[in-house]
PDB file of C-alpha atoms (C1' of nucleotides) in Angstrom:
ATOM      1  CA  MET A   1      82.977  81.807  90.186  1.00  0.00           C
ATOM      2  CA  VAL A   2      83.189  78.333  91.730  1.00  0.00           C
ATOM      3  CA  SER A   3      85.432  77.184  94.557  1.00  0.00           C
ATOM      4  CA  ASN A   4      86.571  73.579  94.631  1.00  0.00           C
ATOM      5  CA  ALA A   5      89.361  71.798  96.493  1.00  0.00           C
ATOM      6  CA  GLY A   6      91.452  74.892  97.119  1.00  0.00           C
ATOM      7  CA  LEU A   7      91.146  76.076  93.557  1.00  0.00           C
ATOM      8  CA  LYS A   8      88.963  78.748  92.073  1.00  0.00           C
ATOM      9  CA  PHE A   9      87.536  78.837  88.616  1.00  0.00           C
ATOM     10  CA  TYR A  10      86.650  82.002  86.787  1.00  0.00           C
ATOM     11  CA  LEU A  11      84.675  82.360  83.625  1.00  0.00           C
ATOM     12  CA  ILE A  12      86.149  84.947  81.342  1.00  0.00           C
ATOM     13  CA  LYS A  13      84.906  85.488  77.849  1.00  0.00           C
ATOM     14  CA  SER A  14      83.994  81.826  77.464  1.00  0.00           C
ATOM     15  CA  ASP A  15      87.430  80.734  78.684  1.00  0.00           C
ATOM     16  CA  VAL A  16      87.857  79.007  82.017  1.00  0.00           C
ATOM     17  CA  MET A  17      90.681  80.469  84.010  1.00  0.00           C
ATOM     18  CA  LEU A  18      92.018  78.706  87.073  1.00  0.00           C
ATOM     19  CA  PHE A  19      93.922  80.346  89.871  1.00  0.00           C
ATOM     20  CA  PRO A  20      95.051  78.600  93.031  1.00  0.00           C
ATOM     21  CA  ASP A  21      93.690  80.196  96.165  1.00  0.00           C
ATOM     22  CA  TRP A  22      97.048  81.607  97.196  1.00  0.00           C
ATOM     23  CA  ALA A  23      97.383  83.364  93.874  1.00  0.00           C
ATOM     24  CA  TYR A  24      94.065  85.029  94.300  1.00  0.00           C
ATOM     25  CA  LYS A  25      94.511  87.187  97.348  1.00  0.00           C
ATOM     26  CA  PRO A  26      92.770  90.463  96.638  1.00  0.00           C
ATOM     27  CA  THR A  27      92.986  91.278 100.299  1.00  0.00           C
ATOM     28  CA  TRP A  28      95.829  90.514 102.684  1.00  0.00           C
ATOM     29  CA  SER A  29      95.909  86.998 104.034  1.00  0.00           C
ATOM     30  CA  PRO A  30      96.885  85.782 107.533  1.00  0.00           C
ATOM     31  CA  GLY A  31     100.268  87.441 107.065  1.00  0.00           C
ATOM     32  CA  SER A  32      98.402  90.726 106.747  1.00  0.00           C
ATOM     33  CA  ARG A  33     100.737  92.400 104.296  1.00  0.00           C
ATOM     34  CA  GLN A  34      99.945  94.781 101.508  1.00  0.00           C
ATOM     35  CA  ILE A  35      98.412  93.801  98.218  1.00  0.00           C
ATOM     36  CA  GLN A  36     100.966  92.881  95.598  1.00  0.00           C
ATOM     37  CA  LEU A  37     100.837  94.376  92.135  1.00  0.00           C
ATOM     38  CA  TRP A  38     100.504  91.097  90.252  1.00  0.00           C
ATOM     39  CA  HIS A  39      97.700  90.038  92.580  1.00  0.00           C
ATOM     40  CA  PHE A  40      95.969  93.255  91.726  1.00  0.00           C
ATOM     41  CA  LEU A  41      96.418  92.682  88.010  1.00  0.00           C
ATOM     42  CA  LEU A  42      95.031  89.146  88.231  1.00  0.00           C
ATOM     43  CA  GLU A  43      92.132  90.499  90.206  1.00  0.00           C
ATOM     44  CA  LEU A  44      91.202  92.988  87.495  1.00  0.00           C
ATOM     45  CA  LEU A  45      91.763  90.409  84.766  1.00  0.00           C
ATOM     46  CA  ALA A  46      89.674  87.805  86.554  1.00  0.00           C
ATOM     47  CA  ARG A  47      86.821  90.218  86.880  1.00  0.00           C
ATOM     48  CA  GLY A  48      87.110  90.891  83.184  1.00  0.00           C
ATOM     49  CA  GLU A  49      86.635  94.502  84.058  1.00  0.00           C
ATOM     50  CA  GLY A  50      87.726  95.160  80.525  1.00  0.00           C
ATOM     51  CA  GLY A  51      88.388  98.867  80.719  1.00  0.00           C
ATOM     52  CA  ALA A  52      91.933  99.339  81.917  1.00  0.00           C
ATOM     53  CA  ILE A  53      93.381  95.909  81.291  1.00  0.00           C
ATOM     54  CA  GLY A  54      92.475  92.733  79.435  1.00  0.00           C
ATOM     55  CA  TRP A  55      93.850  89.380  78.355  1.00  0.00           C
ATOM     56  CA  GLY A  56      95.897  89.254  75.173  1.00  0.00           C
ATOM     57  CA  GLY A  57      96.274  86.673  72.446  1.00  0.00           C
ATOM     58  CA  GLU A  58      98.540  84.137  74.107  1.00  0.00           C
ATOM     59  CA  TRP A  59      98.087  82.254  77.339  1.00  0.00           C
ATOM     60  CA  GLY A  60      98.950  84.565  80.232  1.00  0.00           C
ATOM     61  CA  GLU A  61      99.430  87.575  78.005  1.00  0.00           C
ATOM     62  CA  PHE A  62      97.650  90.770  78.905  1.00  0.00           C
ATOM     63  CA  VAL A  63      97.335  94.224  77.412  1.00  0.00           C
ATOM     64  CA  ILE A  64      97.030  97.442  79.313  1.00  0.00           C
ATOM     65  CA  ARG A  65      94.398  99.292  77.349  1.00  0.00           C
ATOM     66  CA  ASP A  66      94.359 102.402  79.496  1.00  0.00           C
ATOM     67  CA  PRO A  67      97.701 102.763  81.296  1.00  0.00           C
ATOM     68  CA  GLU A  68      96.896 105.898  83.249  1.00  0.00           C
ATOM     69  CA  LYS A  69      93.551 104.535  84.364  1.00  0.00           C
ATOM     70  CA  LEU A  70      95.201 101.356  85.554  1.00  0.00           C
ATOM     71  CA  ALA A  71      97.764 103.456  87.401  1.00  0.00           C
ATOM     72  CA  ARG A  72      94.994 105.463  88.997  1.00  0.00           C
ATOM     73  CA  LEU A  73      93.237 102.281  90.152  1.00  0.00           C
ATOM     74  CA  TRP A  74      96.489 100.881  91.496  1.00  0.00           C
ATOM     75  CA  GLY A  75      97.234 104.148  93.250  1.00  0.00           C
ATOM     76  CA  GLU A  76      93.828 104.132  94.890  1.00  0.00           C
ATOM     77  CA  ARG A  77      94.346 100.606  96.181  1.00  0.00           C
ATOM     78  CA  LYS A  78      97.744 101.420  97.628  1.00  0.00           C
ATOM     79  CA  GLY A  79      96.930 104.903  98.817  1.00  0.00           C
ATOM     80  CA  LYS A  80      99.409 106.437  96.380  1.00  0.00           C
ATOM     81  CA  PRO A  81      97.565 109.310  94.723  1.00  0.00           C
ATOM     82  CA  HIS A  82     100.566 110.238  92.571  1.00  0.00           C
ATOM     83  CA  MET A  83     100.856 106.846  90.923  1.00  0.00           C
ATOM     84  CA  ASN A  84     101.231 106.841  87.155  1.00  0.00           C
ATOM     85  CA  TYR A  85     102.144 104.393  84.394  1.00  0.00           C
ATOM     86  CA  ASP A  86     105.810 105.384  84.474  1.00  0.00           C
ATOM     87  CA  LYS A  87     106.083 104.239  88.071  1.00  0.00           C
ATOM     88  CA  LEU A  88     103.731 101.284  87.773  1.00  0.00           C
ATOM     89  CA  SER A  89     105.667  99.972  84.796  1.00  0.00           C
ATOM     90  CA  ARG A  90     108.903 100.223  86.802  1.00  0.00           C
ATOM     91  CA  ALA A  91     107.330  97.857  89.308  1.00  0.00           C
ATOM     92  CA  LEU A  92     106.377  95.537  86.449  1.00  0.00           C
ATOM     93  CA  ARG A  93     109.975  95.602  85.196  1.00  0.00           C
ATOM     94  CA  TYR A  94     111.185  94.422  88.582  1.00  0.00           C
ATOM     95  CA  TYR A  95     109.073  91.309  87.932  1.00  0.00           C
ATOM     96  CA  TYR A  96     111.279  90.344  84.987  1.00  0.00           C
ATOM     97  CA  ASN A  97     114.138  89.107  87.173  1.00  0.00           C
ATOM     98  CA  LYS A  98     111.711  87.509  89.581  1.00  0.00           C
ATOM     99  CA  ARG A  99     110.323  85.540  86.658  1.00  0.00           C
ATOM    100  CA  ILE A 100     106.789  86.581  87.385  1.00  0.00           C
ATOM    101  CA  LEU A 101     106.363  88.577  84.171  1.00  0.00           C
ATOM    102  CA  HIS A 102     108.091  89.315  80.958  1.00  0.00           C
ATOM    103  CA  LYS A 103     107.521  91.807  78.194  1.00  0.00           C
ATOM    104  CA  THR A 104     105.974  90.893  74.888  1.00  0.00           C
ATOM    105  CA  LYS A 105     108.402  92.808  72.746  1.00  0.00           C
ATOM    106  CA  GLY A 106     107.065  94.927  69.973  1.00  0.00           C
ATOM    107  CA  LYS A 107     103.563  94.955  71.386  1.00  0.00           C
ATOM    108  CA  ARG A 108     102.767  98.168  73.169  1.00  0.00           C
ATOM    109  CA  PHE A 109     101.614  97.876  76.796  1.00  0.00           C
ATOM    110  CA  THR A 110     101.700  94.103  76.494  1.00  0.00           C
ATOM    111  CA  TYR A 111     103.157  91.795  79.134  1.00  0.00           C
ATOM    112  CA  LYS A 112     102.880  88.113  79.896  1.00  0.00           C
ATOM    113  CA  PHE A 113     102.604  86.144  83.118  1.00  0.00           C
ATOM    114  CA  ASN A 114     104.941  83.223  83.717  1.00  0.00           C
ATOM    115  CA  PHE A 115     102.265  81.267  85.489  1.00  0.00           C
ATOM    116  CA  SER A 116     104.310  78.160  86.303  1.00  0.00           C
ATOM    117  CA  LYS A 117     107.130  80.261  87.778  1.00  0.00           C
ATOM    118  CA  LEU A 118     104.572  82.247  89.696  1.00  0.00           C
ATOM    119  CA  ILE A 119     103.789  79.055  91.543  1.00  0.00           C
ATOM    120  CA  LEU A 120     107.434  78.322  92.284  1.00  0.00           C
ATOM    121  CA  VAL A 121     108.152  81.813  93.542  1.00  0.00           C
ATOM    122  CA  ASN A 122     105.175  82.134  95.818  1.00  0.00           C
ATOM    123  CA  TYR A 123     104.414  78.624  96.900  1.00  0.00           C
ATOM    124  CA  PRO A 124     107.702  76.837  97.622  1.00  0.00           C
ATOM    125  CA  GLY A 125     105.916  73.620  98.607  1.00  0.00           C
ATOM    126  CA  TYR A 126     104.647  73.208  95.076  1.00  0.00           C
ATOM    127  CA  PRO A 127     103.723  70.781  93.662  1.00  0.00           C
ATOM    128  CA  PRO A 128     101.749  69.104  96.412  1.00  0.00           C
ATOM    129  CA  PRO A 129     102.582  65.415  96.976  1.00  0.00           C
ATOM    130  CA  ALA A 130      99.163  64.054  96.116  1.00  0.00           C
ATOM    131  CA  PRO A 131      97.193  65.830  93.405  1.00  0.00           C
ATOM    132  CA  PRO A 132      94.757  62.973  92.955  1.00  0.00           C
ATOM    133  CA  ALA A 133      91.849  65.127  91.888  1.00  0.00           C
ATOM    134  CA  PRO A 134      89.533  63.355  89.498  1.00  0.00           C
ATOM    135  CA  PRO A 135      88.944  66.487  87.474  1.00  0.00           C
ATOM    136  CA  ALA A 136      86.134  67.131  85.125  1.00  0.00           C
ATOM    137  CA  PRO A 137      87.329  66.898  81.532  1.00  0.00           C
ATOM    138  CA  SER A 138      86.780  70.578  80.909  1.00  0.00           C
ATOM    139  CA  HIS A 139      89.155  71.507  83.723  1.00  0.00           C
ATOM    140  CA  GLN A 140      91.761  68.870  83.142  1.00  0.00           C
ATOM    141  CA  VAL A 141      93.591  70.670  80.395  1.00  0.00           C
ATOM    142  CA  ILE A 142      93.950  73.840  82.384  1.00  0.00           C
ATOM    143  CA  HIS A 143      94.966  71.974  85.509  1.00  0.00           C
ATOM    144  CA  HIS A 144      97.736  70.415  83.489  1.00  0.00           C
ATOM    145  CA  VAL A 145      98.985  73.780  82.354  1.00  0.00           C
ATOM    146  CA  PHE A 146      99.420  74.843  85.934  1.00  0.00           C
ATOM    147  CA  THR A 147     101.061  71.703  87.210  1.00  0.00           C
ATOM    148  CA  SER A 148     103.551  71.271  84.407  1.00  0.00           C
ATOM    149  CA  ALA A 149     106.797  73.198  84.632  1.00  0.00           C
TER     150      ALA A 149
ATOM    151  C1'  DC B   1     107.742 103.702  75.028  1.00  0.00           C
ATOM    152  C1'  DA B   2     110.710 100.769  77.342  1.00  0.00           C
ATOM    153  C1'  DC B   3     114.753  99.836  80.168  1.00  0.00           C
ATOM    154  C1'  DG B   4     117.274  99.596  84.505  1.00  0.00           C
ATOM    155  C1'  DG B   5     120.356 102.038  88.222  1.00  0.00           C
ATOM    156  C1'  DA B   6     120.006 104.372  92.441  1.00  0.00           C
ATOM    157  C1'  DA B   7     117.999 106.206  96.568  1.00  0.00           C
ATOM    158  C1'  DT B   8     114.298 105.787  99.652  1.00  0.00           C
ATOM    159  C1'  DC B   9     110.346 104.063 102.208  1.00  0.00           C
ATOM    160  C1'  DG B  10     106.909 101.229 105.124  1.00  0.00           C
TER     161       DG B  10
ATOM    162  C1'  DC C   1     111.390  92.790 100.495  1.00  0.00           C
ATOM    163  C1'  DG C   2     108.181  95.007  97.244  1.00  0.00           C
ATOM    164  C1'  DA C   3     107.339  98.637  95.715  1.00  0.00           C
ATOM    165  C1'  DT C   4     107.779 104.129  94.985  1.00  0.00           C
ATOM    166  C1'  DT C   5     110.153 108.002  93.233  1.00  0.00           C
ATOM    167  C1'  DC C   6     113.231 109.974  90.044  1.00  0.00           C
ATOM    168  C1'  DC C   7     115.805 110.028  86.055  1.00  0.00           C
ATOM    169  C1'  DG C   8     119.327 109.227  82.315  1.00  0.00           C
ATOM    170  C1'  DT C   9     119.659 106.428  78.057  1.00  0.00           C
ATOM    171  C1'  DG C  10     118.250 104.275  73.738  1.00  0.00           C
TER     172       DG C  10
END
DNA sequence: CACGGAATCG
DNA sequence: CGATTCCGTG
C-alpha cells in the first residue's frame, strides 16, 4: 500500500485499486462514530482477504463467497454476536436508495458499488477545485474513473 | 434468495 | 442517521 496526496493505492490481484482517504476509514475518524458497513466491506476487499468476500467481474462488483462468515466478521466488529446474512443483507438493501450499492440481479450474493455516487454522498465538497496532480500513467486511468460522474 | 415495511436502538 | 431485529411476500 502506498499513500500519496491524500489518496491510497492498493494492489489487488495485479489490479491497482484507488480509494480516497475518507473512503478508507477502518477505524472511526475525528468524528469518532462507528464503523460503517460499506467501509468494512471495502476494508476486507482491499486486503484481498479472499475468504468471505471478493471482487467480481465488473468494476466495483463484489461477491460474497461465504455469507455467514462475512456476517460473523461484521458482527464481531460491531459487537453484535447474533449477526447473520439475513440482517446484514437488509443493511445492504438500505444502501440501494442511498445510491451506495445496487444488486447485480441474477447473480447470487453479488452486489456492486456505485463508486462515483459514494463520493457525492460522503464527501459533499467533491470534486475539489484544483486536482492538478501530475499522475503517473498507470494511475491516471483509475483516477479518471473516480473523478468522472 | 431477495425484497422492503415497520419497530427499535445507540 | 445507520444500522439491527423481525417478518411477510414473491
